[in-house]
PDB file of N, CA and C in Angstrom:
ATOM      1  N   UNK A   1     -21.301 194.258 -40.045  1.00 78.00           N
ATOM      2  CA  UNK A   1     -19.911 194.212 -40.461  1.00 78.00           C
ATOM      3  C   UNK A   1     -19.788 193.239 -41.641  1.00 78.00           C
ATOM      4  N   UNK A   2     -19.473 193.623 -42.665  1.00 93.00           N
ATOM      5  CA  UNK A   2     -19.231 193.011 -43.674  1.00 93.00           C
ATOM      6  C   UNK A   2     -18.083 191.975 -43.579  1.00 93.00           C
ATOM      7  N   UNK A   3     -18.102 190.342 -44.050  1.00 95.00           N
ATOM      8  CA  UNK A   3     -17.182 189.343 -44.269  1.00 95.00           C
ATOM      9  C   UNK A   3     -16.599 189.450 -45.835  1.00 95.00           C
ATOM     10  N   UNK A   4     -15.248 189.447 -45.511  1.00 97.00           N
ATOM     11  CA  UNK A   4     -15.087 189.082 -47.293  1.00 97.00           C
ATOM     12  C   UNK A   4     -14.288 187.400 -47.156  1.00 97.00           C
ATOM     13  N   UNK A   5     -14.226 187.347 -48.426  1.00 96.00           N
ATOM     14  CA  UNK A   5     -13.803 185.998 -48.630  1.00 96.00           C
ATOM     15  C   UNK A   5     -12.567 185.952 -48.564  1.00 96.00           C
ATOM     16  N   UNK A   6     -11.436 184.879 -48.711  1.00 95.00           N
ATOM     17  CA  UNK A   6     -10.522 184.312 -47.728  1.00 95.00           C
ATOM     18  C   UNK A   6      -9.465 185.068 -48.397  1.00 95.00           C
ATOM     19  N   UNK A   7      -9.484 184.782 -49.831  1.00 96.00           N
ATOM     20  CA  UNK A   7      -8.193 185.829 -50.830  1.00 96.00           C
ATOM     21  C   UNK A   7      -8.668 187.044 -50.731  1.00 96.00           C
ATOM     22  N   UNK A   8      -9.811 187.768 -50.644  1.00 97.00           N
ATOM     23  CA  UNK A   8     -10.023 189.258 -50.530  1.00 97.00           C
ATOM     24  C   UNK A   8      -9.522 189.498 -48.470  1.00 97.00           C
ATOM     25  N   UNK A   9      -9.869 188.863 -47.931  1.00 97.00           N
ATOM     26  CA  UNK A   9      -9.333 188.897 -46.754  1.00 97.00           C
ATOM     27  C   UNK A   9      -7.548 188.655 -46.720  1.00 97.00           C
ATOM     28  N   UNK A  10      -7.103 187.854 -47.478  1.00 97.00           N
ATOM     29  CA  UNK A  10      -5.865 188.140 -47.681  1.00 97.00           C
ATOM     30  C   UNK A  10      -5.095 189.437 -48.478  1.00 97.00           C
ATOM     31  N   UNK A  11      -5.730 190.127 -49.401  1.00 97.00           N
ATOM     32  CA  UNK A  11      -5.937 190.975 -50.093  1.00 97.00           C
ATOM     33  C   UNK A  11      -5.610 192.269 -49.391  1.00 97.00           C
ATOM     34  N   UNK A  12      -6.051 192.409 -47.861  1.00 98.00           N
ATOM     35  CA  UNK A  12      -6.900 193.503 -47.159  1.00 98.00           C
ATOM     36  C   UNK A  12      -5.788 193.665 -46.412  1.00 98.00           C
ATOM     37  N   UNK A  13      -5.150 192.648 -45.738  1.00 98.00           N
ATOM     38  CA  UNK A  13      -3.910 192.114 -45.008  1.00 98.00           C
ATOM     39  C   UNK A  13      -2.930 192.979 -45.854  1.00 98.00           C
ATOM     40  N   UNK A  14      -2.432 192.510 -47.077  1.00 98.00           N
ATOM     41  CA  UNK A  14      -1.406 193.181 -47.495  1.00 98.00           C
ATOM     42  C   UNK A  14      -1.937 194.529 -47.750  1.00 98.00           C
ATOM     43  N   UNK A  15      -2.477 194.797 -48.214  1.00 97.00           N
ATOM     44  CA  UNK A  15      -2.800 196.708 -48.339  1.00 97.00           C
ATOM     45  C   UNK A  15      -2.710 197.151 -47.440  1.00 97.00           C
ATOM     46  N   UNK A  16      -3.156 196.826 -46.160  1.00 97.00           N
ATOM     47  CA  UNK A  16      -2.995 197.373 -44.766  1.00 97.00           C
ATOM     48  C   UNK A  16      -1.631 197.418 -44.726  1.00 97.00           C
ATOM     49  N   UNK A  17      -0.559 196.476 -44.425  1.00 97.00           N
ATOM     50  CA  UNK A  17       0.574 196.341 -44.775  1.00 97.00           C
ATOM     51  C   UNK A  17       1.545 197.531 -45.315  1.00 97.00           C
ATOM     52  N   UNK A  18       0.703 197.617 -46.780  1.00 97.00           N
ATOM     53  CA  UNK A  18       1.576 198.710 -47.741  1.00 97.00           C
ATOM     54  C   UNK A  18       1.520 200.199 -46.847  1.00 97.00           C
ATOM     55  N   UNK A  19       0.307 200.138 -46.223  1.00 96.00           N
ATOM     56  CA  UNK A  19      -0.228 201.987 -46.092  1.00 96.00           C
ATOM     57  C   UNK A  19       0.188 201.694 -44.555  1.00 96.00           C
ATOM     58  N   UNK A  20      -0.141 201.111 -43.478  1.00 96.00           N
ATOM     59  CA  UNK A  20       0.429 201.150 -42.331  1.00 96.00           C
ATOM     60  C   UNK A  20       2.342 201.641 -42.373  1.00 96.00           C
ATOM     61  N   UNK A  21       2.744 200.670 -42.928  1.00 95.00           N
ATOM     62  CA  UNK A  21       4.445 200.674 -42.588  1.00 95.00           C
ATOM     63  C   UNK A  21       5.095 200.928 -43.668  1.00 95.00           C
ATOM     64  N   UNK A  22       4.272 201.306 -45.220  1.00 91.00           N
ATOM     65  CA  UNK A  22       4.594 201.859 -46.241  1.00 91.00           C
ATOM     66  C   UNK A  22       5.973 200.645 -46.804  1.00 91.00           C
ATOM     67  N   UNK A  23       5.401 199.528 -46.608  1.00 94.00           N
ATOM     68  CA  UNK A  23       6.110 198.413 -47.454  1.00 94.00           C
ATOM     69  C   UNK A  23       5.933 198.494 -48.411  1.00 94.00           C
ATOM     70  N   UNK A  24       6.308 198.116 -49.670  1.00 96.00           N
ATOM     71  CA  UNK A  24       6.200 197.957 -51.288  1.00 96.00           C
ATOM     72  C   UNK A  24       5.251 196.735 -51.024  1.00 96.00           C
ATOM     73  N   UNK A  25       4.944 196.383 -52.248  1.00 96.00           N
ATOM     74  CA  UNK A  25       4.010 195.329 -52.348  1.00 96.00           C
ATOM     75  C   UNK A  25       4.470 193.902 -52.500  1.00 96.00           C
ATOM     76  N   UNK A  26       5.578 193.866 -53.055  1.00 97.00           N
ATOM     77  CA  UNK A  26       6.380 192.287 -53.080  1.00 97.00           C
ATOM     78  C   UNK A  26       6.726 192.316 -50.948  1.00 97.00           C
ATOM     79  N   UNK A  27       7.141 193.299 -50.605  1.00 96.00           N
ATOM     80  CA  UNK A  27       7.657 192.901 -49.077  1.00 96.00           C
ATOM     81  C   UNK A  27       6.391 192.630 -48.343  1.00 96.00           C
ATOM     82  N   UNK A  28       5.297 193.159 -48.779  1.00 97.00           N
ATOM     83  CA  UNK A  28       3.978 193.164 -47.937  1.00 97.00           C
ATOM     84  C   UNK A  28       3.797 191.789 -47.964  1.00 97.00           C
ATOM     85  N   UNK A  29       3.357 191.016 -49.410  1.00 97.00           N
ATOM     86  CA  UNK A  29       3.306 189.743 -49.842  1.00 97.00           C
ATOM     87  C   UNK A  29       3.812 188.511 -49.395  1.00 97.00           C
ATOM     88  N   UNK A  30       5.318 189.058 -49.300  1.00 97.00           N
ATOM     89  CA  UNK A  30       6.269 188.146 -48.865  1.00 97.00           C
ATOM     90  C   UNK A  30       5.775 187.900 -47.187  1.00 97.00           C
ATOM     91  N   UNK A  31       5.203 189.105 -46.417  1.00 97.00           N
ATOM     92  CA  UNK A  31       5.180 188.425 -45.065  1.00 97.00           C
ATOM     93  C   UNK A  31       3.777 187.749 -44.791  1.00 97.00           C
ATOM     94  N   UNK A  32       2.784 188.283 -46.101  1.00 97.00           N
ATOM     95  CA  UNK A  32       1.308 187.112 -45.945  1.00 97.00           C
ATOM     96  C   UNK A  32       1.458 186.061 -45.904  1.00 97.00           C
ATOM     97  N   UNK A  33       2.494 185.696 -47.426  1.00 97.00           N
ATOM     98  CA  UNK A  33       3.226 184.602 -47.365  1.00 97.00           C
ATOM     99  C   UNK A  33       3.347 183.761 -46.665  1.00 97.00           C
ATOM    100  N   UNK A  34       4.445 184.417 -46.351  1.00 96.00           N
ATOM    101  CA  UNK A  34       5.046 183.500 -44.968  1.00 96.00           C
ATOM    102  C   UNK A  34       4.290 183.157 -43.606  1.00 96.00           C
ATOM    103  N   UNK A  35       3.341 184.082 -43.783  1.00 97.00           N
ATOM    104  CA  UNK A  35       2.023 184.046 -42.595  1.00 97.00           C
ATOM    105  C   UNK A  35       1.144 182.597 -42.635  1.00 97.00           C
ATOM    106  N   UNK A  36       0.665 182.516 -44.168  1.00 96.00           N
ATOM    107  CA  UNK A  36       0.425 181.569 -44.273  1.00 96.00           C
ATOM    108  C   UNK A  36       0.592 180.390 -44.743  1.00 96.00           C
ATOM    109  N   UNK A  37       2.077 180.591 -44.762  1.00 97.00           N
ATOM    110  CA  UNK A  37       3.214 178.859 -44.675  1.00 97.00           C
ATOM    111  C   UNK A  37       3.254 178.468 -43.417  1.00 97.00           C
ATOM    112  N   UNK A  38       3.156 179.028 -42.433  1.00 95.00           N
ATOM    113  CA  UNK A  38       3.383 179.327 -40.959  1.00 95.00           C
ATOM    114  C   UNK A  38       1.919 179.035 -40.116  1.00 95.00           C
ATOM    115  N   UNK A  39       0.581 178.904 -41.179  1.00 96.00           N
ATOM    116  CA  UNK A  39      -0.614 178.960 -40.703  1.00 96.00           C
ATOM    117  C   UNK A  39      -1.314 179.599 -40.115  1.00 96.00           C
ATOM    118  N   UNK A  40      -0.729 180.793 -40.318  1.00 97.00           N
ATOM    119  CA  UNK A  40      -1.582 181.832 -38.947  1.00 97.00           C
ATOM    120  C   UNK A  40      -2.709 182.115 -39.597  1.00 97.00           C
ATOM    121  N   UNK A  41      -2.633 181.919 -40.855  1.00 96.00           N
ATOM    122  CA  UNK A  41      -4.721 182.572 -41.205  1.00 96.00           C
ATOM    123  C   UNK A  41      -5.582 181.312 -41.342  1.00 96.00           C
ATOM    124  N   UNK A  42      -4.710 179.864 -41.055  1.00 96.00           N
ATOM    125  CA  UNK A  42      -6.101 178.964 -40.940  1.00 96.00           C
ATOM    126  C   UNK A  42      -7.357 179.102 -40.312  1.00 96.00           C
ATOM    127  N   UNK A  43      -7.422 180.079 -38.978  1.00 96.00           N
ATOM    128  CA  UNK A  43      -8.498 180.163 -38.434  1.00 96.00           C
ATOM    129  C   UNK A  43      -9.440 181.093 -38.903  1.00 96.00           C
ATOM    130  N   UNK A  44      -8.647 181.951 -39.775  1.00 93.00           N
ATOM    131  CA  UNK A  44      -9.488 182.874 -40.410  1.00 93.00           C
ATOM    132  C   UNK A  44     -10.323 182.077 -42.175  1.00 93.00           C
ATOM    133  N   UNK A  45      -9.903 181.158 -42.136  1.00 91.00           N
ATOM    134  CA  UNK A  45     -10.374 180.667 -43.479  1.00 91.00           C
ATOM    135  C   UNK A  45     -11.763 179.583 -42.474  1.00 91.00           C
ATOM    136  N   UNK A  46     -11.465 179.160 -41.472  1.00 92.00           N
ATOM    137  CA  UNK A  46     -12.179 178.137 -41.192  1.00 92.00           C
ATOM    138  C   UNK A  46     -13.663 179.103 -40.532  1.00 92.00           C
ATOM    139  N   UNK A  47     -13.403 180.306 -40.381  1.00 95.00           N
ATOM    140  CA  UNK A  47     -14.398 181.382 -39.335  1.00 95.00           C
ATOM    141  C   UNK A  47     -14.330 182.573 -40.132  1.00 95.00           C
ATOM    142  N   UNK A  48     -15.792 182.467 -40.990  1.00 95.00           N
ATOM    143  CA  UNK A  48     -15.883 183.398 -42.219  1.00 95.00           C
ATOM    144  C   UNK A  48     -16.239 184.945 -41.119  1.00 95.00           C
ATOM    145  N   UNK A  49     -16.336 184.908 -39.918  1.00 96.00           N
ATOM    146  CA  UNK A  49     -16.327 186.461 -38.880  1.00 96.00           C
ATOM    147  C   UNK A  49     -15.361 186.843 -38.468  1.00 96.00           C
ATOM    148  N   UNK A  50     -13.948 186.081 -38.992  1.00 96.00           N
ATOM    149  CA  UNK A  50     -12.648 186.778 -38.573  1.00 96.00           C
ATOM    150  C   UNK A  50     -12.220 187.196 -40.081  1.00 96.00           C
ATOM    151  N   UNK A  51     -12.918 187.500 -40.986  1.00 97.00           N
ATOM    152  CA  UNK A  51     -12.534 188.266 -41.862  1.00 97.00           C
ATOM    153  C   UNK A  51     -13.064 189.302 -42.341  1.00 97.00           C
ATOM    154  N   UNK A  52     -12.997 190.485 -41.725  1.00 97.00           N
ATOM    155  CA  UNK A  52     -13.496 191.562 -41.740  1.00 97.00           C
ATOM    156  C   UNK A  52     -12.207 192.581 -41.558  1.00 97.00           C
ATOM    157  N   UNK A  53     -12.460 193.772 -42.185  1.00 96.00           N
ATOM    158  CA  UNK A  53     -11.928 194.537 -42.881  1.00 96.00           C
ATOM    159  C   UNK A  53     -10.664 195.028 -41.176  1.00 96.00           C
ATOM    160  N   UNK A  54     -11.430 194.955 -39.791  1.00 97.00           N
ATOM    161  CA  UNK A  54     -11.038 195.453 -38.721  1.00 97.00           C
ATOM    162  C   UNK A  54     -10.091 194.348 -38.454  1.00 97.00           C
ATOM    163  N   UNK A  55      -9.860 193.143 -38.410  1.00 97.00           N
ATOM    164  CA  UNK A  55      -9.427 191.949 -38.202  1.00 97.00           C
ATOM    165  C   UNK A  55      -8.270 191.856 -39.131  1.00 97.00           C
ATOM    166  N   UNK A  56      -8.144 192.290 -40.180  1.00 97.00           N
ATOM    167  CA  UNK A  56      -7.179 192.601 -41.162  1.00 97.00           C
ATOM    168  C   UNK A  56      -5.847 193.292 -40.843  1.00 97.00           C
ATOM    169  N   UNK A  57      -6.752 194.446 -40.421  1.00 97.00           N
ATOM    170  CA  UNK A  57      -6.001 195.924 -39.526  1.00 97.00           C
ATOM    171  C   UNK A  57      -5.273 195.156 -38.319  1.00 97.00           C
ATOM    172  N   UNK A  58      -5.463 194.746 -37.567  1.00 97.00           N
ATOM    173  CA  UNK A  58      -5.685 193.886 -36.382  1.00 97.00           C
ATOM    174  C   UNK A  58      -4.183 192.802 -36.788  1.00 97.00           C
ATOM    175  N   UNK A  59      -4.316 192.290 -37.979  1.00 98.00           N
ATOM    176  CA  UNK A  59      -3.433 191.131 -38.251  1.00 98.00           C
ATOM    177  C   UNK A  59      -2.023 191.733 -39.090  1.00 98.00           C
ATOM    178  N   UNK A  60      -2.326 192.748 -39.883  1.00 97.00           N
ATOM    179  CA  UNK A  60      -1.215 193.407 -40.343  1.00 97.00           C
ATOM    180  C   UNK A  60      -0.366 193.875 -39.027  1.00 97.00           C
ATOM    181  N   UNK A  61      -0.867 194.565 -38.432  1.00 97.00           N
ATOM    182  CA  UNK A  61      -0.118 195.057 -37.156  1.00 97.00           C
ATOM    183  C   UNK A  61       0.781 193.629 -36.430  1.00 97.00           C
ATOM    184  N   UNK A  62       0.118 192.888 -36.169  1.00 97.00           N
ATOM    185  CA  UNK A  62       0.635 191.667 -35.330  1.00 97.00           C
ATOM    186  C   UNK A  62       1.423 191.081 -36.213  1.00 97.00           C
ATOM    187  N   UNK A  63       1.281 190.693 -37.655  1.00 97.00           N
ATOM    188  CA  UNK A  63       2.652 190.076 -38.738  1.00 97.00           C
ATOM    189  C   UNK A  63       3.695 191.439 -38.543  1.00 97.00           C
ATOM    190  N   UNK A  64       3.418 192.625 -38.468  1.00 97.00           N
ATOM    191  CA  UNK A  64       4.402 193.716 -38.662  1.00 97.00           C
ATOM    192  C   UNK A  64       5.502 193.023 -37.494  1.00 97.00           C
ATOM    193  N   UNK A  65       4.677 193.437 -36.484  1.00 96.00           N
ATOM    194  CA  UNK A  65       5.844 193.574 -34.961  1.00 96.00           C
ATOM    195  C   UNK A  65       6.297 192.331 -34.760  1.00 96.00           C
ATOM    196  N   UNK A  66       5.712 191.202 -35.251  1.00 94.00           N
ATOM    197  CA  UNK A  66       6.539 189.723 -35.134  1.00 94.00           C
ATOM    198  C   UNK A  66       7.854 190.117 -35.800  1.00 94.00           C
ATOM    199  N   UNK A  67       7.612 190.111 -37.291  1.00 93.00           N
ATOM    200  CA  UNK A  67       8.718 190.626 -38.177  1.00 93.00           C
ATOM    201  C   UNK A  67       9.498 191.514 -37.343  1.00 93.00           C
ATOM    202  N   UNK A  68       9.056 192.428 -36.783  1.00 91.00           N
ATOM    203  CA  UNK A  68      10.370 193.425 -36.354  1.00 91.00           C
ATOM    204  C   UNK A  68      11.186 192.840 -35.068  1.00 91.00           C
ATOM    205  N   UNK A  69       9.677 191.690 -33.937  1.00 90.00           N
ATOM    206  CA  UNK A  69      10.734 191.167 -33.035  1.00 90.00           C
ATOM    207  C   UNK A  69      11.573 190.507 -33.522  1.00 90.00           C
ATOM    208  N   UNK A  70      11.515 189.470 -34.630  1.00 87.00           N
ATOM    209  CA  UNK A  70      12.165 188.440 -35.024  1.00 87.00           C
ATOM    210  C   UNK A  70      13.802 189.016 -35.343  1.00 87.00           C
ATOM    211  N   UNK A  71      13.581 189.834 -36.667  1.00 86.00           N
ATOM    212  CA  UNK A  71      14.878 190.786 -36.876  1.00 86.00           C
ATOM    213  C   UNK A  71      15.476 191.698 -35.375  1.00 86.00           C
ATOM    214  N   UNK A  72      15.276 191.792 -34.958  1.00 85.00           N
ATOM    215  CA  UNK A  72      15.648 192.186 -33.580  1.00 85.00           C
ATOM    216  C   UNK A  72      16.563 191.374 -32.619  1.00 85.00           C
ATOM    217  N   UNK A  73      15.666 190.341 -32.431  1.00 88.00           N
ATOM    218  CA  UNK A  73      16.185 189.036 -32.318  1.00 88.00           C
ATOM    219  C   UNK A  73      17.427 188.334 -32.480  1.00 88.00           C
ATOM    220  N   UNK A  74      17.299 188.295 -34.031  1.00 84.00           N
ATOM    221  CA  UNK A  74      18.652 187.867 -34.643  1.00 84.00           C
ATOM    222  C   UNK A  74      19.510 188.803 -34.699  1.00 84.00           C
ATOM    223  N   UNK A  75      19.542 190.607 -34.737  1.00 84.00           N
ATOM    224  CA  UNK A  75      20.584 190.700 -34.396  1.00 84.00           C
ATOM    225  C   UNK A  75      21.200 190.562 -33.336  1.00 84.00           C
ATOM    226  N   UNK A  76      20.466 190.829 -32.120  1.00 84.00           N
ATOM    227  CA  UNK A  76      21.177 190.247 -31.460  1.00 84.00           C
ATOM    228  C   UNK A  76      22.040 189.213 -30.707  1.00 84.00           C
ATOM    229  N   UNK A  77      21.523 188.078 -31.527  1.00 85.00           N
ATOM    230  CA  UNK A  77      21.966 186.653 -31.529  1.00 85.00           C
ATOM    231  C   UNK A  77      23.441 186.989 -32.519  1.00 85.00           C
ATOM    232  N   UNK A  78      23.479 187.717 -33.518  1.00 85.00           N
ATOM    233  CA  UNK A  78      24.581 188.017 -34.262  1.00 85.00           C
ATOM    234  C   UNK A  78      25.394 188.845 -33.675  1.00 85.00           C
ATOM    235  N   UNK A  79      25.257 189.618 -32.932  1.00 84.00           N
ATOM    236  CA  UNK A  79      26.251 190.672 -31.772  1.00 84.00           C
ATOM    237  C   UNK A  79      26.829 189.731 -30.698  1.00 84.00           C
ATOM    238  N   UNK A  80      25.847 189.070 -30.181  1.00 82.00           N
ATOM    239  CA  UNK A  80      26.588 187.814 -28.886  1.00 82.00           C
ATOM    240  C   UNK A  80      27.515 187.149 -29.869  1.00 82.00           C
ATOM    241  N   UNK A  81      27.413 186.613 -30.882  1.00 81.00           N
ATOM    242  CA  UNK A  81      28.559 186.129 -31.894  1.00 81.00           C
ATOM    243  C   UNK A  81      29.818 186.922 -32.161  1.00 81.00           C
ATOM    244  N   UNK A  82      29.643 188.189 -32.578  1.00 81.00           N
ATOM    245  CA  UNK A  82      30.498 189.048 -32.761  1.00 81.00           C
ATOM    246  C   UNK A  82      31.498 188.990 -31.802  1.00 81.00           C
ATOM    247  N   UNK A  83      30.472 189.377 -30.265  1.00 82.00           N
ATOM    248  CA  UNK A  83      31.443 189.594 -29.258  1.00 82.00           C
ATOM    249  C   UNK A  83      32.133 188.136 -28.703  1.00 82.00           C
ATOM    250  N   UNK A  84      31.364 187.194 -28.775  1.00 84.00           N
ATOM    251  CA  UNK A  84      32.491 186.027 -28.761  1.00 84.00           C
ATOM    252  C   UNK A  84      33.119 185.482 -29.268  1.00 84.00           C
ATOM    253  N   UNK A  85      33.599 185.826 -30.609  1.00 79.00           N
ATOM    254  CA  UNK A  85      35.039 186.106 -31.313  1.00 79.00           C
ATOM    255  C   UNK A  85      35.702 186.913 -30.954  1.00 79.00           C
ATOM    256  N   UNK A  86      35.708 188.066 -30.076  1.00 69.00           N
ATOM    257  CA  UNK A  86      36.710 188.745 -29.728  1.00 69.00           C
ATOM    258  C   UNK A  86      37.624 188.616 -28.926  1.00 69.00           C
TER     259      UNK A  86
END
């Protein structure tokens, strides 16, 4: 199994991204981003065998569905609001 290096492993992340959930490429970016303001790929920079092309696949999926719990989330934190103004 081939390792790539830490920006081509970041690289792999967002393309997966684009073609999985058919994000544009600034939205793909934006959630590597934020992935790794957040630190989730330190372990992959420190463990050159968690960067492989399957592990990528693997991590796009898991930033996807965070993102979708999160927005999920808040709306509904914004509906309990709604309804307790009424």
């Amino acid at each position: 199994m081939t390792t790539l290096t830490y920006e081509e492993y970041l690289d792999e992340v967002t393309t997966v991204l684009t073609e999985l959930y058919d994000l544009d490429d600034d939205a793909a970016i934006k959630l590597v981003v934020a992935a790794q303001d957040a630190e989730f790929f330190v372990p992959h920079d420190a463990h050159e065998e968690m960067r492989t092309a399957e592990q990528a696949k693997k991590d796009a999926v898991t930033l996807f569905e965070r993102k979708q719990n999160r927005q999920q989330t808040q709306e509904k934190q914004q509906q309990r609001v709604r309804q307790q103004k009424k």
